[in-house]
CSV table of C-alpha atoms in Angstrom, one decimal:
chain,number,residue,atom,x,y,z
A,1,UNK,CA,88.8,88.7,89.0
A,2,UNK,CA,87.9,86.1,86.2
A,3,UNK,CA,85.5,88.5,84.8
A,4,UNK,CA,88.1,90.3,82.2
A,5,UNK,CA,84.7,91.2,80.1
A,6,UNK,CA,87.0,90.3,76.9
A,7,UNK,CA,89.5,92.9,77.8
A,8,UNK,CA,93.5,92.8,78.7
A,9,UNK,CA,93.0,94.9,82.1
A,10,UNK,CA,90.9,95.5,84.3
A,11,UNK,CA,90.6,99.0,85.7
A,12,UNK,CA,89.3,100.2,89.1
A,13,UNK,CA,88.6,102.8,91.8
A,14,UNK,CA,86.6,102.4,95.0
A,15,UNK,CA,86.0,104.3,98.5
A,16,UNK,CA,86.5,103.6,102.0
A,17,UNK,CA,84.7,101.0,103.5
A,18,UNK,CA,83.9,98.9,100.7
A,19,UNK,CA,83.8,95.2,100.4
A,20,UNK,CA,86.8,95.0,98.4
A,21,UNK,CA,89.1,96.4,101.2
A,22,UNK,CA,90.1,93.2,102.3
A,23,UNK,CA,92.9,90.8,103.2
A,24,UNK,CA,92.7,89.0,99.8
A,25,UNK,CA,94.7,88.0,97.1
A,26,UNK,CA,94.7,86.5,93.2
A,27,UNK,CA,96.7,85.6,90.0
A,28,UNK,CA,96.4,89.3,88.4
A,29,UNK,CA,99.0,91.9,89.1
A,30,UNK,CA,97.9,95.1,90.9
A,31,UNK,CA,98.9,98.6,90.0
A,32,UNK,CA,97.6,100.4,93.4
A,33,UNK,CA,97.4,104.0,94.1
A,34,UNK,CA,96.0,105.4,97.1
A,35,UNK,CA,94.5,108.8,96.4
A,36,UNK,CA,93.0,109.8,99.8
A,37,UNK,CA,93.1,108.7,103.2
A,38,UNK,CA,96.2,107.4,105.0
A,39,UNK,CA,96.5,104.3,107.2
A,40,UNK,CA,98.0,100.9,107.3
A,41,UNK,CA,99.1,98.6,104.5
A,42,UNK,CA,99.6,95.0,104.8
A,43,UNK,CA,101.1,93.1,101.7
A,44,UNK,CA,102.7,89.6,102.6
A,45,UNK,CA,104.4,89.7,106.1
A,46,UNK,CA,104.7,93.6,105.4
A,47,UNK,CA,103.1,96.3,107.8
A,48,UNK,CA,103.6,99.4,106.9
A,49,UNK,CA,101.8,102.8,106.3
A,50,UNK,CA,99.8,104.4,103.6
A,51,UNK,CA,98.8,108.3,102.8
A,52,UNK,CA,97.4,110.2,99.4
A,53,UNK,CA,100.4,109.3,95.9
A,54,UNK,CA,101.4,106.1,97.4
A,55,UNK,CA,101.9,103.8,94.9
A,56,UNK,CA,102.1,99.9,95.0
A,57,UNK,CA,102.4,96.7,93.2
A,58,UNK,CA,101.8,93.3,94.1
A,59,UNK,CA,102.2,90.1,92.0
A,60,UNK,CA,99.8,87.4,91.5
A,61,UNK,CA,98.6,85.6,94.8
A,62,UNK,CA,100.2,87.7,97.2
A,63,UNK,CA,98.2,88.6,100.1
A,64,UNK,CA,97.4,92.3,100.5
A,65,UNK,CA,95.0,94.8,102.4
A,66,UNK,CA,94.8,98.7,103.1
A,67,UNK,CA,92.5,99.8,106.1
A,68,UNK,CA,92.2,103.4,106.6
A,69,UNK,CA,92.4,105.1,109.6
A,70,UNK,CA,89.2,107.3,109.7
A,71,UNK,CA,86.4,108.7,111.8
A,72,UNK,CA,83.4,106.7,113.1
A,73,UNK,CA,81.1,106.8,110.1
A,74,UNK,CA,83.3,108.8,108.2
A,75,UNK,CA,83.3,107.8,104.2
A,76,UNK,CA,85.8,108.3,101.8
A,77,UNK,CA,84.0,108.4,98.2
A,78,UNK,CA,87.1,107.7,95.9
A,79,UNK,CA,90.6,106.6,98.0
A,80,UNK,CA,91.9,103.8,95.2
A,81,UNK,CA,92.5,103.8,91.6
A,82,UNK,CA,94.2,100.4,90.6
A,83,UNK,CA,94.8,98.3,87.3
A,84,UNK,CA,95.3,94.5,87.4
A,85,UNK,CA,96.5,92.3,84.4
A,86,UNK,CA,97.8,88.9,84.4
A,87,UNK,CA,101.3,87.1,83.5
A,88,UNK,CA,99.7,85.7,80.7
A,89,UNK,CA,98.7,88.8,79.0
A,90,UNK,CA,102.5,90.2,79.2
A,91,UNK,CA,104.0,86.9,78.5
A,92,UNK,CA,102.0,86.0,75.5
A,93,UNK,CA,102.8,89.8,74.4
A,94,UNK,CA,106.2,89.5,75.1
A,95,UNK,CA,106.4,87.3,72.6
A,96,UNK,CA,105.5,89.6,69.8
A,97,UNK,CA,107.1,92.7,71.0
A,98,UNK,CA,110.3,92.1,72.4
A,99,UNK,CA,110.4,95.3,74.2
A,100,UNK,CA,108.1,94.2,76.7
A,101,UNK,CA,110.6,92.1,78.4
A,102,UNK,CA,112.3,94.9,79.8
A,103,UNK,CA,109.4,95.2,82.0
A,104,UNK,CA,110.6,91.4,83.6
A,105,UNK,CA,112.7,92.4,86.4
A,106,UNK,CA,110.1,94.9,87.9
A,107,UNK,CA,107.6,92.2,87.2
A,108,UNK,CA,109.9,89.6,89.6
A,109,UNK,CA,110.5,92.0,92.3
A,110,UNK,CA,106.5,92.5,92.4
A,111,UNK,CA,106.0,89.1,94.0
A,112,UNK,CA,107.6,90.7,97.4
A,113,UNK,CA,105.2,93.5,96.4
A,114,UNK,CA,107.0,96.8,96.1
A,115,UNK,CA,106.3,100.8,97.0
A,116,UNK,CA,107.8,103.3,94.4
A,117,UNK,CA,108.9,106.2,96.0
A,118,UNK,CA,110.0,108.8,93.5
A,119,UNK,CA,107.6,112.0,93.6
A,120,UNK,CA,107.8,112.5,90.0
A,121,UNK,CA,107.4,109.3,89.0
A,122,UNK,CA,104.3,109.0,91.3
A,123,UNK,CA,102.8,112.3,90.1
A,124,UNK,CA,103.2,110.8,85.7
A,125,UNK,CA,102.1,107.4,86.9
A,126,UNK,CA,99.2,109.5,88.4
A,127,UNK,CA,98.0,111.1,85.3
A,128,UNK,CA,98.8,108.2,83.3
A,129,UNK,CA,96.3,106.3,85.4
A,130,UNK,CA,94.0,108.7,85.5
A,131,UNK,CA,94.3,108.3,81.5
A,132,UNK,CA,93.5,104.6,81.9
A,133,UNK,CA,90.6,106.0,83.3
A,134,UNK,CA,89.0,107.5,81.1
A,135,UNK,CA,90.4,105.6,78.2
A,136,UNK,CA,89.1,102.5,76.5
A,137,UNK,CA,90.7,100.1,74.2
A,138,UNK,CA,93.8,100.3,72.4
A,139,UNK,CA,94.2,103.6,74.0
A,140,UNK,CA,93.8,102.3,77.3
A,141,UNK,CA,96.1,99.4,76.6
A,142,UNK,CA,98.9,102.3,75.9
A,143,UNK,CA,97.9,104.8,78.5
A,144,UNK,CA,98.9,101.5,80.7
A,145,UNK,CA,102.3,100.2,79.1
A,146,UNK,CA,103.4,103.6,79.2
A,147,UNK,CA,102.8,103.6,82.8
A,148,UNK,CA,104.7,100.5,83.4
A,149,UNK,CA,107.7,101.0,81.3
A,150,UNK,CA,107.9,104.8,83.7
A,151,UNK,CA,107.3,102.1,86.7
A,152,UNK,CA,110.1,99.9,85.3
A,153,UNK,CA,112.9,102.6,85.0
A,154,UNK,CA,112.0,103.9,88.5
A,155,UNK,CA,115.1,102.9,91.4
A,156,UNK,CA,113.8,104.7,93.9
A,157,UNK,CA,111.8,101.8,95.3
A,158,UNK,CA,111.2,99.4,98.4
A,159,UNK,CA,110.7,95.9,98.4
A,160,UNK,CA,108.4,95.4,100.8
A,161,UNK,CA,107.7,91.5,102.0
A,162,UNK,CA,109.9,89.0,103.2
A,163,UNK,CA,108.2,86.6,102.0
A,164,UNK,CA,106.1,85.7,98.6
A,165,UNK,CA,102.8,84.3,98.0
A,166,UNK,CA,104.3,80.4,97.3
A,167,UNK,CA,105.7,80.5,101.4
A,168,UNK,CA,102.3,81.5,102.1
A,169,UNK,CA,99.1,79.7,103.3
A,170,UNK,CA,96.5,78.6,100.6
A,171,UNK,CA,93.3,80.5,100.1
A,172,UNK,CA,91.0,78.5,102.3
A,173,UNK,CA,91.5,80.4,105.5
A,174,UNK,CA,91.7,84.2,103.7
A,175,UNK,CA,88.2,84.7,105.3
A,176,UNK,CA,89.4,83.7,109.1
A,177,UNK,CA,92.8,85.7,108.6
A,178,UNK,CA,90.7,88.2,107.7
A,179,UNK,CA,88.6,88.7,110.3
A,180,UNK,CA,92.0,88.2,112.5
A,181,UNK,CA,93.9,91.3,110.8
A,182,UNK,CA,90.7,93.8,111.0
A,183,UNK,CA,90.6,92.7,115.0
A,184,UNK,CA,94.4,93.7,115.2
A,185,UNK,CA,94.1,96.1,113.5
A,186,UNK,CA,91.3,97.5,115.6
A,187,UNK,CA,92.8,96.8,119.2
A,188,UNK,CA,96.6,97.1,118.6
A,189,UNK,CA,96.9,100.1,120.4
A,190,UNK,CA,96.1,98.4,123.9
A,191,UNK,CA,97.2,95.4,125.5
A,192,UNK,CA,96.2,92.5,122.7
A,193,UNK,CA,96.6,89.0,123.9
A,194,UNK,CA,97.1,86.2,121.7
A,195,UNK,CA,94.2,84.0,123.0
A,196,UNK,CA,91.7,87.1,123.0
A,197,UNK,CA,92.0,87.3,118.6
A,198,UNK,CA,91.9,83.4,118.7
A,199,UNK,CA,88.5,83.4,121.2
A,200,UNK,CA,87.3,86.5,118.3
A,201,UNK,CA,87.7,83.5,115.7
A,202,UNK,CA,86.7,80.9,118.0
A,203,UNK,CA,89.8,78.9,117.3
A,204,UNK,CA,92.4,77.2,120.1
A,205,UNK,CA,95.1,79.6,120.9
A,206,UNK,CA,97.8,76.8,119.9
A,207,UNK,CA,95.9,76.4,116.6
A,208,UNK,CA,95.4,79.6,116.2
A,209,UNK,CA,99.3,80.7,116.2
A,210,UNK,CA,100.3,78.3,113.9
A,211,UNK,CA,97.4,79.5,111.6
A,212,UNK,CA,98.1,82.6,111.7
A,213,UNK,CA,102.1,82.6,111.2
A,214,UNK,CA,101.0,80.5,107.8
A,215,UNK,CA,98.8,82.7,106.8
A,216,UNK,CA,100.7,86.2,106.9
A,217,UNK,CA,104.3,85.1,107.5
A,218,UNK,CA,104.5,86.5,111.0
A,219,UNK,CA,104.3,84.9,114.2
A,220,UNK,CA,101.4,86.9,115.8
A,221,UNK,CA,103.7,89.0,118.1
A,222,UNK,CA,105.9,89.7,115.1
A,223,UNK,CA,102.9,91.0,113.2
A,224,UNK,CA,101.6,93.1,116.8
A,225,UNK,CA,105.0,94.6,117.0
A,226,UNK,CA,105.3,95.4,113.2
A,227,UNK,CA,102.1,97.4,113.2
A,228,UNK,CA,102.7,99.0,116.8
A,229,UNK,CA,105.8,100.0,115.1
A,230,UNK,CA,104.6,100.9,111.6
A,231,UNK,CA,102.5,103.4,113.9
A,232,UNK,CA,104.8,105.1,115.5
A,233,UNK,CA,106.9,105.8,112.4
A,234,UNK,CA,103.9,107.8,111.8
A,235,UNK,CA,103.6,109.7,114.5
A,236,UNK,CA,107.5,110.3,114.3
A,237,UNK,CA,106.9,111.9,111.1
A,238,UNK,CA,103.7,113.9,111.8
A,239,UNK,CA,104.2,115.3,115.0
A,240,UNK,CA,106.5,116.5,117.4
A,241,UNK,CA,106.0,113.9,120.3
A,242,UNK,CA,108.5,113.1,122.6
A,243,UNK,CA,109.8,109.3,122.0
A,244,UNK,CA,107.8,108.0,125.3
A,245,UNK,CA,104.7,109.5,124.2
A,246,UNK,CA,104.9,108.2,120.8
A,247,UNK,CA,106.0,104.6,122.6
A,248,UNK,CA,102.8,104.6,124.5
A,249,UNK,CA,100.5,106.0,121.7
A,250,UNK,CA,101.6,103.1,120.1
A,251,UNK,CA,100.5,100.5,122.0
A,252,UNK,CA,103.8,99.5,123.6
A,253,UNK,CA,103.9,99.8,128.0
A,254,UNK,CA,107.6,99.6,128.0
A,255,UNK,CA,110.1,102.0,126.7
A,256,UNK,CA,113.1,99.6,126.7
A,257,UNK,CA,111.0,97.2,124.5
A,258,UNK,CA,109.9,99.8,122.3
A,259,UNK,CA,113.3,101.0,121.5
A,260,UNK,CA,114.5,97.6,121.1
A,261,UNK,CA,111.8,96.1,118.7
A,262,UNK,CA,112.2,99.7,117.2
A,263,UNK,CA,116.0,99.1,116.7
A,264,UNK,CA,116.0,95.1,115.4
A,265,UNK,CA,112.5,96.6,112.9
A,266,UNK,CA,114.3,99.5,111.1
A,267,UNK,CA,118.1,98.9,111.8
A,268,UNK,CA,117.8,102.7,114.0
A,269,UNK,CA,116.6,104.2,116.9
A,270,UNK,CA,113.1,106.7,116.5
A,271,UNK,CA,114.9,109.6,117.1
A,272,UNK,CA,117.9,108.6,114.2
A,273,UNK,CA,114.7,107.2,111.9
A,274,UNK,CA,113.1,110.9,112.7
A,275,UNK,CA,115.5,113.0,111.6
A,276,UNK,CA,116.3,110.6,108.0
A,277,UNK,CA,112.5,111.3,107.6
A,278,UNK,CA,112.9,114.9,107.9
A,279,UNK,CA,116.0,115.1,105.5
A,280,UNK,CA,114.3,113.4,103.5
A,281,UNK,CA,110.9,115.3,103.4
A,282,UNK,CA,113.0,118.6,103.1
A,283,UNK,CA,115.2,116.9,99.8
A,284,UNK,CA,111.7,115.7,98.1
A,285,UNK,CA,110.3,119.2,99.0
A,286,UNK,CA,113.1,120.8,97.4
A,287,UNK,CA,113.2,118.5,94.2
A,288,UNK,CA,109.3,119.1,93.7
């Protein structure tokens, strides 16, 4: 990320694998829209999932991944387009232009990382990004404030980690955590025990807990639970399982657990979180 090549921003897009999907993080700001593909995102102590027009940003050294869920060998040639920029580019420019500071209260909510939600808003921000794109310059530079002063006026958001970078670990274990969240990730759906990621990393079980909480803000069974449950919020919303099946399918073997890690996760049970998403769907299907 130190390689600005002389320029304010830095603009990419990349496919699925690639060696930048990654639990990572750094001092820039990231502008993040997934255009194909769905799966899970992590950002902080935040599980939650991903499809095509969603739209995310993170502030500076706040961990953050997206793994998509996708056939064996199966390659998606373009899934991101994303800007980063730095605090020191906006505050040296707030400076000048006093208009930029009305950009400052988004730019504080980012270091929870947040998820805009507004369909309209997604589908400009889209286009504007797609104008960074292909832009260069001073015409990139506005393509991109344009884009965050739509961003800035948006309140249909979610603020999406409980905690922020400083309450997280330091950068010398990224590589080891991970290695640990693309093993969950890959075996959440069965039975996962604690000591069976910690022998993946060849690390003490004891050690390995108290690595892991200080890494991604979760206790490990937390962060199990959170994903188990960030998956079947999915399959709430994209199919018309009964609640035990979508318990099982999620990696739970206990219905009464499931409801009640459902319940203390999202403040609901499935079936009430079902039928919001539905209500919803139908009202953003209406407004589009």
């Amino acid at each position: 990320m130190d390689d600005h090549d002389g320029q304010s921003l830095i603009y990419r897009e990349h496919g699925f694998p690639c060696p930048l999907v990654r639990w990572h993080n750094h001092k820039e700001y990231e502008l993040h829209l997934i255009v194909a593909s769905s799966g899970k995102v992590f950002i902080g102590d935040y599980v939650g999932n991903f499809a095509p027009d969603s739209l995310f940003l993170t502030g500076p050294h706040l961990p953050h991944n997206w793994i998509s869920q996708v056939d064996e060998g199966e390659v998606v040639r373009k899934r991101d387009m994303l800007v980063n920029f730095t605090d020191e580019l906006l505050q040296a420019a707030s400076g000048v232009f006093s208009e930029l500071r009305q950009l400052t209260p988004m730019l504080e909510r980012s270091r929870y990382g947040i998820e805009f939600r507004c369909p309209r808003t997604i589908r400009r921000a889209r286009q504007l990004m797609q104008q960074v794109a292909d832009s260069q310059g001073m015409t990139r530079l506005g393509y991109f404030l344009i884009m965050l002063e739509l961003l800035a006026a948006c309140d249909d958001y979610q603020l999406l980690s409980g905690a922020t970078a400083v309450q997280l670990g330091d950068d010398l274990h990224v590589d080891r955590t991970n290695l640990a969240v693309n093993y969950i990730f890959a075996h959440y759906m069965r039975e996962l025990p604690l000591e069976e990621v910690a022998s993946h990393l060849g690390m003490k079980p004891t050690y390995f807990s108290r690595f892991f909480k200080r890494a991604t803000g979760r206790c490990y069974v937390e962060f199990v639970n959170s994903l188990r449950i960030s998956k079947s919020c999915e399959l709430l919303v994209d199919s018309d399982k009964p609640v035990t099946d979508v318990c099982f399918e999620s990696g739970f073997n206990n219905l009464s657990n499931f409801n009640r890690r459902f319940q203390q996760l999202k403040g609901m049970t499935p079936s009430r979180y079902r039928r919001l998403a539905m209500e919803r769907l139908t009202e953003q299907n209406r407004a589009g």
